[in-house]
């Protein structure tokens, strides 16, 4: 659309006419802008999941399995390490989990803190500082059903032991586990009684989800062994199928064995000599 305006030349001498004409000429160049927001694509922050009702009929073990299964792999491994060691330093955690900076541990523990109340369980550890000022995590959860079952079986085996085995467990077990969590003593006692335990059986009996958690169970024992100068009563070995295992050392004799013999060798009683008549 075009607009024609005729202005006499003498009228341009008027300041008012010149200003009005200038505003009219510049008017088409004034464009108003407006920001349009598509409300259909508006994003909102995701709400936190609602906690699971405590009266949903599930047992504590079922809640724990649900909680554990919802965690990322590293968070699961972190829980296994804290549970096995009882107390885990941040330097140990970073080494075991391949974490480069301490700040990254916050993401691992953060997912645990987020999902625990959602799944109806308590965070199974507490954060603190050790005597050197290093960040540590201490396991606080009560024994789970797997650990209780393992203890129950150990007590039954001890009660059903043969009558010729009247001695208690070796003193080395008490010396190596003095002041430690019951889990370490249970492991040594079970190994002493069974003579050899595979890594899969250890994980099953003590409720450990990853093989790396077994190292956390052994490290405190091996560290104590070096501190008090007492040789370890067990040695690492492999089963006939190639599985990693631990065997009670033969020089750590099980009490009550009255006479040792080599496998495959039959022991014969010596007949009393007859006196010559």
XYZ file of N, CA and C in Angstrom:
831
model
N 0.853 -1.184 0.000
C 0.000 0.000 0.000
C 0.894 1.241 0.000
N 0.582 2.229 -0.888
C 1.360 3.472 -0.999
C 0.523 4.654 -0.553
N 1.164 5.622 0.046
C 0.497 6.856 0.514
C 1.218 8.051 -0.118
N 0.473 8.858 -0.807
C 1.026 10.070 -1.431
C 0.642 11.293 -0.611
N 1.623 12.084 -0.264
C 1.406 13.312 0.518
C 2.046 14.486 -0.234
N 1.284 15.503 -0.425
C 1.788 16.713 -1.103
C 1.939 17.830 -0.085
N 3.142 18.374 0.009
C 3.438 19.442 0.963
C 4.061 20.615 0.197
N 3.465 21.758 0.289
C 4.052 22.933 -0.362
C 5.439 23.208 0.196
N 6.345 23.682 -0.659
C 7.717 23.913 -0.237
C 7.807 24.951 0.874
N 6.972 25.976 0.786
C 7.043 27.017 1.809
C 6.593 26.514 3.175
N 5.780 25.394 3.147
C 5.309 24.850 4.427
C 6.440 24.161 5.193
N 7.457 23.737 4.438
C 8.571 23.044 5.094
C 9.396 23.979 5.967
N 9.173 25.286 5.765
C 9.891 26.225 6.619
C 9.380 26.181 8.056
N 8.187 25.619 8.218
C 7.617 25.506 9.559
C 8.230 24.290 10.282
N 8.713 24.525 11.461
C 9.341 23.436 12.238
C 8.346 22.335 12.557
N 7.107 22.710 12.842
C 6.082 21.724 13.166
C 5.791 20.837 11.981
N 5.706 21.413 10.771
C 5.425 20.630 9.567
C 6.586 19.705 9.259
N 7.806 20.220 9.383
C 8.982 19.394 9.093
C 9.082 18.216 10.065
N 8.792 18.473 11.329
C 8.849 17.389 12.332
C 7.777 16.346 12.072
N 6.568 16.792 11.746
C 5.477 15.855 11.473
C 5.782 15.004 10.264
N 6.356 15.644 9.223
C 6.701 14.898 8.013
C 7.794 13.875 8.289
N 8.763 14.268 9.086
C 9.853 13.335 9.423
C 9.325 12.138 10.210
N 8.437 12.386 11.152
C 7.854 11.275 11.937
C 7.040 10.343 11.060
N 6.347 10.937 10.074
C 5.541 10.134 9.168
C 6.408 9.248 8.296
N 7.527 9.793 7.851
C 8.432 9.009 6.991
C 9.097 7.876 7.775
N 9.454 8.140 9.011
C 10.163 7.129 9.821
C 9.233 6.117 10.487
N 7.935 6.396 10.475
C 6.994 5.504 11.163
C 7.052 4.049 10.707
N 7.126 3.757 9.395
C 7.158 2.340 8.975
C 8.376 1.575 9.481
N 9.438 2.274 9.832
C 10.645 1.580 10.308
C 10.590 1.168 11.757
N 9.614 1.646 12.475
C 9.474 1.278 13.884
C 8.688 -0.023 14.007
N 9.388 -1.104 14.299
C 8.763 -2.433 14.385
C 8.796 -2.894 15.834
N 7.658 -3.206 16.346
C 7.581 -3.720 17.711
C 7.818 -5.236 17.710
N 8.658 -5.682 18.609
C 8.959 -7.118 18.705
C 8.265 -7.705 19.919
N 7.916 -8.973 19.830
C 7.232 -9.659 20.923
C 7.758 -11.081 21.012
N 8.156 -11.462 22.181
C 8.659 -12.814 22.397
C 7.490 -13.751 22.654
N 7.416 -14.798 21.846
C 6.330 -15.760 21.962
C 6.867 -17.023 22.622
N 6.247 -17.444 23.694
C 6.650 -18.640 24.417
C 5.616 -19.724 24.194
N 6.110 -20.881 23.744
C 5.225 -22.024 23.530
C 4.985 -22.700 24.876
N 3.828 -22.436 25.450
C 3.536 -22.976 26.773
C 3.393 -24.492 26.768
N 3.121 -25.051 25.602
C 2.966 -26.509 25.540
C 4.285 -27.221 25.783
N 5.433 -26.532 25.575
C 6.740 -27.155 25.753
C 7.419 -26.710 27.047
N 6.685 -26.092 27.925
C 7.258 -25.617 29.169
C 7.684 -26.803 30.031
N 8.932 -26.775 30.512
C 9.463 -27.884 31.302
C 9.390 -27.551 32.776
N 9.165 -28.579 33.562
C 9.119 -28.417 35.010
C 10.094 -29.381 35.654
N 10.575 -29.011 36.818
C 11.500 -29.858 37.547
C 10.800 -31.134 37.994
N 11.493 -32.235 37.784
C 10.914 -33.536 38.127
C 10.768 -33.668 39.640
N 9.598 -34.042 40.047
C 9.339 -34.194 41.479
C 9.996 -35.463 42.001
N 10.423 -35.430 43.245
C 11.041 -36.601 43.856
C 10.006 -37.702 44.029
N 10.415 -38.959 43.843
C 9.466 -40.065 44.025
C 8.915 -40.081 45.445
N 7.687 -40.500 45.562
C 7.057 -40.551 46.876
C 7.533 -41.782 47.641
N 7.743 -41.646 48.959
C 8.177 -42.788 49.757
C 7.170 -43.929 49.701
N 7.703 -45.143 49.787
C 6.851 -46.323 49.782
C 6.197 -46.465 51.156
N 4.898 -46.747 51.234
C 4.251 -46.939 52.536
C 4.897 -48.081 53.304
N 5.059 -47.913 54.601
C 5.708 -48.937 55.410
C 4.800 -50.127 55.683
N 3.521 -50.003 55.391
C 2.584 -51.094 55.655
C 2.181 -51.800 54.365
N 3.140 -51.936 53.438
C 2.810 -52.569 52.162
C 2.940 -54.083 52.219
N 3.227 -54.632 53.397
C 3.264 -56.079 53.559
C 4.585 -56.729 53.218
N 5.600 -55.965 52.850
C 6.883 -56.551 52.490
C 7.797 -56.636 53.706
N 8.703 -57.627 53.672
C 9.662 -57.778 54.760
C 10.816 -56.798 54.576
N 11.639 -56.680 55.619
C 12.795 -55.783 55.550
C 13.767 -56.230 54.468
N 13.928 -57.552 54.301
C 14.826 -58.064 53.263
C 14.315 -57.715 51.868
N 13.011 -57.808 51.671
C 12.433 -57.477 50.364
C 12.596 -55.990 50.059
N 12.437 -55.167 51.081
C 12.646 -53.732 50.886
C 14.096 -53.445 50.506
N 15.005 -54.124 51.197
C 16.430 -53.904 50.922
C 16.779 -54.324 49.499
N 16.288 -55.461 49.055
C 16.577 -55.926 47.699
C 16.039 -54.951 46.661
N 14.857 -54.410 46.914
C 14.273 -53.430 45.999
C 15.121 -52.160 45.962
N 15.558 -51.718 47.134
C 16.398 -50.520 47.233
C 17.745 -50.740 46.552
N 18.380 -51.858 46.847
C 19.709 -52.159 46.300
C 19.657 -52.277 44.779
N 18.602 -52.914 44.269
C 18.486 -53.097 42.828
C 18.247 -51.811 42.064
N 17.729 -50.775 42.734
C 17.461 -49.497 42.064
C 18.695 -48.618 41.968
N 19.775 -49.001 42.640
C 20.977 -48.165 42.673
C 21.862 -48.389 41.455
N 22.652 -47.387 41.067
C 23.660 -47.573 40.017
C 24.729 -48.560 40.489
N 25.493 -49.105 39.539
C 26.488 -50.126 39.867
C 27.509 -49.633 40.892
N 27.987 -48.409 40.716
C 29.006 -47.901 41.637
C 28.461 -47.726 43.050
N 27.215 -47.319 43.161
C 26.615 -47.173 44.489
C 26.446 -48.536 45.151
N 26.105 -49.552 44.367
C 26.007 -50.908 44.908
C 27.369 -51.385 45.410
N 28.397 -51.150 44.601
C 29.744 -51.576 44.989
C 30.213 -50.827 46.227
N 29.858 -49.551 46.318
C 30.216 -48.757 47.496
C 29.597 -49.368 48.755
N 28.321 -49.741 48.690
C 27.661 -50.358 49.841
C 28.335 -51.671 50.218
N 28.697 -52.468 49.210
C 29.365 -53.740 49.483
C 30.689 -53.521 50.218
N 31.431 -52.502 49.801
C 32.728 -52.220 50.418
C 32.564 -51.764 51.867
N 31.620 -50.865 52.112
C 31.408 -50.375 53.476
C 30.942 -51.517 54.374
N 30.062 -52.355 53.844
C 29.538 -53.470 54.636
C 30.634 -54.462 54.984
N 31.498 -54.767 54.012
C 32.544 -55.764 54.234
C 33.628 -55.255 55.183
N 34.012 -53.994 55.048
C 35.102 -53.456 55.860
C 34.633 -52.909 57.202
N 33.363 -52.528 57.292
C 32.883 -51.925 58.523
C 33.141 -50.435 58.566
N 34.329 -50.031 58.145
C 34.685 -48.610 58.043
C 35.527 -48.418 56.792
N 35.084 -47.555 55.916
C 35.743 -47.339 54.625
C 36.186 -45.888 54.518
N 37.485 -45.673 54.255
C 37.983 -44.309 54.083
C 37.716 -43.845 52.659
N 37.734 -42.531 52.464
C 37.451 -41.991 51.136
C 38.551 -42.358 50.152
N 39.795 -42.465 50.626
C 40.885 -42.857 49.729
C 40.717 -44.298 49.263
N 40.278 -45.185 50.163
C 40.031 -46.576 49.781
C 38.872 -46.660 48.796
N 37.825 -45.888 49.057
C 36.657 -45.904 48.175
C 37.021 -45.411 46.780
N 37.801 -44.335 46.695
C 38.194 -43.794 45.395
C 39.048 -44.790 44.626
N 39.922 -45.502 45.332
C 40.778 -46.494 44.679
C 39.965 -47.674 44.155
N 39.047 -48.180 44.969
C 38.256 -49.351 44.591
C 37.230 -49.031 43.508
N 36.729 -47.790 43.497
C 35.663 -47.415 42.565
C 36.177 -46.648 41.354
N 37.507 -46.494 41.249
C 38.114 -45.771 40.116
C 37.583 -44.344 40.010
N 37.555 -43.648 41.135
C 37.106 -42.254 41.183
C 38.333 -41.355 41.274
N 38.376 -40.305 40.461
C 39.556 -39.441 40.383
C 39.564 -38.326 41.420
N 38.405 -37.742 41.712
C 38.347 -36.611 42.637
C 37.362 -36.911 43.760
N 37.648 -36.441 44.975
C 36.748 -36.717 46.107
C 35.323 -36.228 45.882
N 35.177 -35.134 45.143
C 33.845 -34.572 44.925
C 32.929 -35.559 44.214
N 33.514 -36.430 43.379
C 32.707 -37.397 42.634
C 32.050 -38.424 43.550
N 32.572 -38.605 44.765
C 31.952 -39.539 45.699
C 30.569 -39.061 46.112
N 30.339 -37.748 46.004
C 29.025 -37.222 46.361
C 27.924 -37.752 45.475
N 28.233 -37.996 44.198
C 27.228 -38.559 43.310
C 26.892 -39.993 43.665
N 27.905 -40.739 44.135
C 27.695 -42.142 44.502
C 26.856 -42.245 45.771
N 27.227 -41.471 46.779
C 26.468 -41.519 48.034
C 25.136 -40.785 47.917
N 25.068 -39.819 46.989
C 23.827 -39.067 46.824
C 22.677 -39.929 46.343
N 22.968 -40.856 45.425
C 21.903 -41.734 44.935
C 21.400 -42.655 46.037
N 22.305 -43.039 46.940
C 21.893 -43.877 48.074
C 20.979 -43.090 49.005
N 21.385 -41.857 49.305
C 20.566 -41.021 50.174
C 19.221 -40.677 49.566
N 19.151 -40.628 48.244
C 17.888 -40.300 47.569
C 16.931 -41.483 47.572
N 17.456 -42.678 47.300
C 16.580 -43.835 47.131
C 16.216 -44.532 48.438
N 17.037 -44.376 49.474
C 16.757 -45.079 50.737
C 15.375 -44.746 51.298
N 15.034 -43.468 51.503
C 13.694 -43.182 52.037
C 12.578 -43.529 51.068
N 12.875 -43.456 49.772
C 11.857 -43.784 48.775
C 11.482 -45.263 48.848
N 12.485 -46.103 49.104
C 12.262 -47.545 49.150
C 11.945 -48.054 50.554
N 11.798 -47.144 51.510
C 11.400 -47.557 52.851
C 12.501 -48.172 53.681
N 13.773 -47.815 53.425
C 14.886 -48.320 54.232
C 15.697 -47.133 54.743
N 16.493 -47.386 55.769
C 17.372 -46.358 56.305
C 18.726 -46.438 55.608
N 19.393 -45.291 55.478
C 20.757 -45.299 54.937
C 21.603 -46.165 55.869
N 22.258 -47.220 55.347
C 22.897 -48.213 56.216
C 24.277 -47.836 56.730
N 24.669 -46.586 56.618
C 25.990 -46.174 57.093
C 25.918 -44.737 57.595
N 26.985 -44.324 58.264
C 27.099 -42.941 58.714
C 28.426 -42.373 58.241
N 28.450 -41.093 57.922
C 29.674 -40.421 57.497
C 30.327 -39.761 58.698
N 31.660 -39.863 58.769
C 32.394 -39.282 59.891
C 33.827 -39.008 59.442
N 34.677 -38.671 60.387
C 36.100 -38.461 60.127
C 36.896 -39.325 61.095
N 37.982 -39.932 60.605
C 38.808 -40.753 61.481
C 39.793 -39.875 62.247
N 40.694 -40.523 62.998
C 41.639 -39.779 63.836
C 42.609 -38.933 63.024
N 42.783 -39.271 61.741
C 43.683 -38.511 60.873
C 42.956 -37.404 60.116
N 41.665 -37.275 60.362
C 40.895 -36.242 59.685
C 40.396 -36.633 58.313
N 40.486 -37.915 57.973
C 40.032 -38.371 56.658
C 38.564 -38.781 56.723
N 37.840 -38.471 55.684
C 36.424 -38.842 55.600
C 36.287 -40.357 55.569
N 35.382 -40.892 56.380
C 35.122 -42.328 56.416
C 33.618 -42.560 56.444
N 33.235 -43.770 56.071
C 31.841 -44.206 56.185
C 31.824 -45.467 57.035
N 30.946 -45.511 58.024
C 30.855 -46.659 58.931
C 29.505 -47.344 58.749
N 29.546 -48.650 58.629
C 28.329 -49.446 58.452
C 27.543 -49.457 59.751
N 26.276 -49.134 59.685
C 25.435 -49.051 60.882
C 24.226 -49.968 60.827
N 23.958 -50.560 59.679
C 22.756 -51.390 59.548
C 22.891 -52.658 60.365
N 21.798 -53.085 60.957
C 21.794 -54.336 61.707
C 22.035 -55.496 60.758
N 22.426 -56.616 61.313
C 22.710 -57.791 60.498
C 21.500 -58.159 59.650
N 21.753 -58.478 58.384
C 20.658 -58.905 57.535
C 20.391 -60.393 57.755
N 19.374 -60.890 57.110
C 18.970 -62.276 57.345
C 20.033 -63.260 56.890
N 20.787 -62.946 55.835
C 21.824 -63.859 55.360
C 22.905 -64.048 56.415
N 23.336 -62.937 57.023
C 24.365 -63.034 58.053
C 23.849 -63.809 59.262
N 22.583 -63.579 59.622
C 22.008 -64.295 60.756
C 21.919 -65.793 60.469
N 21.543 -66.136 59.231
C 21.458 -67.552 58.872
C 22.831 -68.208 58.930
N 23.855 -67.474 58.466
C 25.212 -68.016 58.487
C 25.658 -68.279 59.926
N 25.345 -67.350 60.824
C 25.705 -67.548 62.223
C 24.959 -68.737 62.820
N 23.690 -68.865 62.455
C 22.903 -69.973 62.967
C 23.459 -71.315 62.531
N 23.866 -71.400 61.260
C 24.453 -72.649 60.768
C 25.764 -72.951 61.479
N 26.566 -71.904 61.713
C 27.846 -72.108 62.390
C 27.632 -72.633 63.808
N 26.617 -72.093 64.492
C 26.334 -72.568 65.851
C 25.860 -74.017 65.841
N 25.038 -74.373 64.858
C 24.566 -75.756 64.769
C 25.715 -76.711 64.503
N 26.634 -76.300 63.623
C 27.776 -77.152 63.315
C 28.666 -77.327 64.540
N 28.794 -76.259 65.313
C 29.616 -76.344 66.510
C 28.987 -77.296 67.525
N 27.671 -77.251 67.649
C 26.972 -78.129 68.582
C 27.047 -79.585 68.144
N 27.000 -79.787 66.820
C 27.006 -81.152 66.293
C 28.403 -81.698 66.058
N 29.426 -81.009 66.525
C 30.803 -81.471 66.314
C 31.004 -82.809 67.015
N 31.929 -83.581 66.519
C 32.184 -84.911 67.079
C 32.725 -84.800 68.498
N 32.516 -85.835 69.287
C 32.864 -85.801 70.701
C 34.366 -85.733 70.933
N 35.165 -86.197 69.958
C 36.609 -86.160 70.166
C 37.184 -84.771 69.930
N 36.361 -83.828 69.467
C 36.816 -82.459 69.235
C 36.268 -81.576 70.355
N 36.934 -81.621 71.503
C 36.432 -80.915 72.672
C 37.045 -79.532 72.830
N 38.048 -79.196 72.042
C 38.709 -77.898 72.174
C 37.922 -76.819 71.463
N 38.083 -75.581 71.893
C 37.452 -74.449 71.236
C 38.243 -74.054 70.004
N 37.748 -73.023 69.307
C 38.410 -72.566 68.094
C 39.814 -72.068 68.415
N 40.711 -72.084 67.437
C 42.099 -71.681 67.675
C 42.201 -70.268 68.237
N 43.209 -70.067 69.059
C 43.435 -68.754 69.660
C 43.740 -67.703 68.604
N 44.273 -68.145 67.455
C 44.636 -67.198 66.402
C 43.420 -66.418 65.906
N 42.238 -67.032 65.940
C 41.028 -66.339 65.489
C 40.718 -65.167 66.407
N 40.798 -65.399 67.706
C 40.532 -64.322 68.660
C 41.582 -63.222 68.556
N 42.837 -63.615 68.330
C 43.909 -62.625 68.241
C 43.763 -61.743 67.003
N 43.356 -62.335 65.897
C 43.255 -61.581 64.650
C 41.987 -60.743 64.565
N 40.970 -61.098 65.320
C 39.682 -60.399 65.195
C 39.321 -59.595 66.435
N 40.254 -59.420 67.344
C 39.981 -58.655 68.563
C 39.614 -57.217 68.204
N 38.433 -56.801 68.613
C 37.975 -55.446 68.337
C 37.343 -55.259 66.974
N 37.316 -56.300 66.151
C 36.726 -56.189 64.816
C 35.237 -56.522 64.860
N 34.591 -56.319 63.728
C 33.187 -56.683 63.601
C 33.049 -58.199 63.603
N 31.874 -58.682 63.988
C 31.622 -60.114 64.077
C 31.791 -60.809 62.732
N 31.618 -60.049 61.645
C 31.711 -60.643 60.314
C 33.078 -61.262 60.078
N 34.148 -60.606 60.545
C 35.503 -61.122 60.351
C 35.703 -62.415 61.136
N 35.226 -62.442 62.367
C 35.358 -63.651 63.180
C 34.539 -64.793 62.595
N 33.343 -64.491 62.115
C 32.504 -65.530 61.512
C 33.191 -66.150 60.305
N 33.868 -65.310 59.516
C 34.566 -65.828 58.335
C 35.676 -66.794 58.744
N 36.528 -66.389 59.700
C 37.632 -67.252 60.119
C 37.123 -68.530 60.777
N 36.078 -68.417 61.589
C 35.528 -69.603 62.247
C 34.979 -70.586 61.223
N 34.283 -70.065 60.238
C 33.711 -70.940 59.214
C 34.805 -71.590 58.373
N 35.845 -70.812 58.049
C 36.956 -71.366 57.273
C 37.681 -72.441 58.066
N 37.847 -72.223 59.360
C 38.508 -73.217 60.207
C 37.715 -74.522 60.248
N 36.392 -74.418 60.265
C 35.566 -75.619 60.357
C 35.425 -76.331 59.011
N 35.318 -75.555 57.942
C 35.115 -76.175 56.629
C 36.421 -76.468 55.909
N 37.529 -75.868 56.395
C 38.865 -76.082 55.838
C 39.096 -75.353 54.522
N 38.051 -75.165 53.716
C 38.201 -74.441 52.449
C 36.845 -73.852 52.051
N 36.860 -72.587 51.609
C 35.636 -71.902 51.188
C 35.908 -71.188 49.875
N 35.006 -71.367 48.913
C 35.128 -70.676 47.625
C 34.551 -69.272 47.738
N 34.919 -68.422 46.793
C 34.463 -67.033 46.839
C 32.948 -66.939 46.649
N 32.384 -67.841 45.857
C 30.931 -67.803 45.659
C 30.195 -68.159 46.949
N 30.736 -69.112 47.715
C 30.103 -69.477 48.982
C 30.217 -68.356 50.010
N 31.357 -67.646 50.000
C 31.518 -66.516 50.923
C 30.485 -65.445 50.615
N 30.328 -65.121 49.330
C 29.365 -64.097 48.930
C 27.953 -64.501 49.327
N 27.633 -65.770 49.163
C 26.292 -66.253 49.481
C 26.041 -66.246 50.985
N 27.004 -66.743 51.756
C 26.798 -66.882 53.192
C 26.782 -65.542 53.918
N 27.553 -64.571 53.406
C 27.665 -63.297 54.111
C 26.922 -62.168 53.412
N 26.109 -62.503 52.416
C 25.263 -61.501 51.785
C 26.019 -60.445 51.014
N 27.116 -60.809 50.339
C 27.910 -59.859 49.559
C 27.515 -59.974 48.094
N 27.301 -58.840 47.458
C 26.785 -58.848 46.087
C 27.873 -58.870 45.028
N 29.099 -58.487 45.373
C 30.168 -58.413 44.375
C 31.429 -59.077 44.918
N 32.227 -59.733 44.050
C 33.473 -60.363 44.504
C 34.426 -59.381 45.164
N 34.412 -58.125 44.717
C 35.322 -57.131 45.297
C 35.037 -56.902 46.777
N 33.805 -57.152 47.201
C 33.457 -56.953 48.609
C 34.154 -57.966 49.511
N 34.542 -59.120 48.956
C 35.262 -60.118 49.748
C 36.623 -59.570 50.159
N 37.254 -58.796 49.279
C 38.535 -58.179 49.632
C 38.374 -57.264 50.838
N 37.247 -56.563 50.894
C 36.988 -55.708 52.042
C 36.833 -56.498 53.328
N 36.408 -57.750 53.212
C 36.279 -58.615 54.381
C 37.641 -59.100 54.861
N 38.554 -59.357 53.917
C 39.860 -59.922 54.254
C 40.885 -58.867 54.667
N 40.782 -57.669 54.116
C 41.805 -56.645 54.354
C 42.028 -56.335 55.831
N 40.972 -56.138 56.645
C 41.222 -55.860 58.068
C 41.953 -57.000 58.772
N 41.640 -58.244 58.400
C 42.305 -59.396 59.013
C 43.778 -59.404 58.638
N 44.078 -59.190 57.363
C 45.462 -59.211 56.899
C 46.254 -58.037 57.464
N 45.592 -56.899 57.632
C 46.266 -55.746 58.224
C 46.610 -56.017 59.685
N 45.672 -56.606 60.425
C 45.926 -56.944 61.826
C 47.057 -57.970 61.928
N 47.095 -58.902 60.994
C 48.147 -59.915 60.988
C 49.522 -59.270 60.925
N 49.659 -58.250 60.065
C 50.948 -57.566 59.960
C 51.266 -56.729 61.184
N 50.246 -56.145 61.792
C 50.463 -55.272 62.949
C 50.958 -56.050 64.164
N 50.408 -57.244 64.389
C 50.787 -58.004 65.580
C 51.824 -59.081 65.276
N 52.263 -59.165 64.019
C 53.296 -60.123 63.653
C 52.853 -61.568 63.725
N 51.581 -61.818 63.449
C 51.048 -63.180 63.507
C 50.737 -63.656 62.092
N 51.284 -64.797 61.673
C 51.022 -65.282 60.306
C 49.536 -65.547 60.088
N 49.099 -65.320 58.868
C 47.708 -65.612 58.530
C 47.455 -67.110 58.611
N 46.325 -67.513 59.177
C 46.038 -68.943 59.295
C 45.439 -69.547 58.032
N 45.348 -68.778 56.967
C 44.772 -69.291 55.726
C 45.624 -68.860 54.544
N 45.364 -69.472 53.408
C 46.086 -69.139 52.183
C 45.112 -69.140 51.016
N 45.406 -68.317 50.020
C 44.565 -68.253 48.824
C 44.852 -69.454 47.937
N 43.817 -69.976 47.312
C 43.959 -71.134 46.440
C 42.861 -71.094 45.389
N 42.727 -72.140 44.629
C 41.645 -72.263 43.652
C 41.016 -73.639 43.781
N 39.742 -73.710 43.459
C 39.048 -74.987 43.499
C 39.373 -75.794 42.246
N 38.860 -76.987 42.172
C 39.104 -77.833 41.000
C 38.497 -77.254 39.734
N 37.524 -76.361 39.898
C 36.898 -75.711 38.738
C 37.539 -74.368 38.409
N 38.611 -74.025 39.133
C 39.304 -72.775 38.854
C 38.763 -71.574 39.593
N 37.849 -71.795 40.528
C 37.268 -70.676 41.268
C 38.183 -70.269 42.416
N 38.244 -68.978 42.666
C 39.058 -68.462 43.757
C 38.522 -68.969 45.089
N 39.445 -69.326 45.995
C 39.030 -69.889 47.279
C 40.108 -69.611 48.319
N 39.778 -69.942 49.589
C 40.725 -69.786 50.688
C 40.733 -71.073 51.492
N 41.940 -71.491 51.911
C 42.108 -72.773 52.603
C 42.810 -72.533 53.937
N 42.304 -73.199 54.981
C 42.946 -73.123 56.293
C 44.294 -73.826 56.223
N 45.332 -73.167 56.702
C 46.682 -73.731 56.607
C 46.782 -75.020 57.415
N 47.501 -75.975 56.858
C 47.625 -77.275 57.518
C 48.412 -77.180 58.810
N 49.313 -76.185 58.912
C 50.077 -76.057 60.154
C 49.260 -75.428 61.271
N 48.066 -74.919 60.916
C 47.135 -74.434 61.935
C 46.164 -75.576 62.215
N 46.623 -76.545 62.985
C 45.853 -77.768 63.180
C 44.546 -77.484 63.886
N 43.515 -78.156 63.449
C 42.216 -78.034 64.094
C 42.242 -78.815 65.394
N 41.894 -78.203 66.515
C 41.931 -78.890 67.805
C 41.083 -80.150 67.787
N 41.549 -81.139 68.539
C 40.777 -82.361 68.664
C 41.241 -83.461 67.738
N 42.091 -83.152 66.777
C 42.616 -84.187 65.896
C 43.719 -84.927 66.652
N 43.442 -86.094 67.107
C 44.377 -86.821 67.964
C 45.554 -87.389 67.188
N 45.325 -87.727 65.958
C 46.394 -88.326 65.184
C 46.233 -87.920 63.737
N 47.263 -87.309 63.178
C 47.202 -86.875 61.786
C 47.711 -87.983 60.891
N 47.192 -88.059 59.714
C 47.641 -89.052 58.746
C 47.554 -88.474 57.351
N 48.339 -88.988 56.459
C 48.333 -88.544 55.086
C 47.148 -89.153 54.350
N 46.566 -88.427 53.411
C 45.442 -88.980 52.648
C 45.843 -90.262 51.928
N 44.985 -91.258 51.992
C 45.240 -92.508 51.283
C 46.088 -93.493 52.061
N 46.549 -93.139 53.252
C 47.395 -94.028 54.056
C 46.569 -94.562 55.216
N 46.478 -95.854 55.312
C 45.704 -96.473 56.385
C 46.586 -96.664 57.611
N 46.044 -96.349 58.753
C 46.767 -96.506 60.009
C 46.349 -97.821 60.659
N 47.330 -98.580 61.022
C 47.052 -99.870 61.656
C 47.524 -99.836 63.105
N 46.720 -100.441 63.937
C 47.111 -100.519 65.342
C 48.171 -101.604 65.527
N 49.109 -101.258 66.349
C 50.195 -102.205 66.595
C 49.745 -103.253 67.612
N 49.929 -104.512 67.250
C 49.550 -105.589 68.165
C 50.590 -105.735 69.265
N 50.134 -105.955 70.479
C 51.102 -106.157 71.580
C 51.885 -107.452 71.377
N 53.187 -107.389 71.658
C 54.030 -108.578 71.486
C 53.736 -109.590 72.597
N 53.696 -110.854 72.181
C 53.462 -111.922 73.159
C 54.765 -112.275 73.877
N 54.635 -112.467 75.136
C 55.835 -112.832 75.904
C 56.179 -114.289 75.662
N 57.459 -114.579 75.622
C 57.902 -115.960 75.369
C 57.614 -116.804 76.596
N 57.044 -117.927 76.357
C 56.705 -118.814 77.477
C 57.831 -119.786 77.743
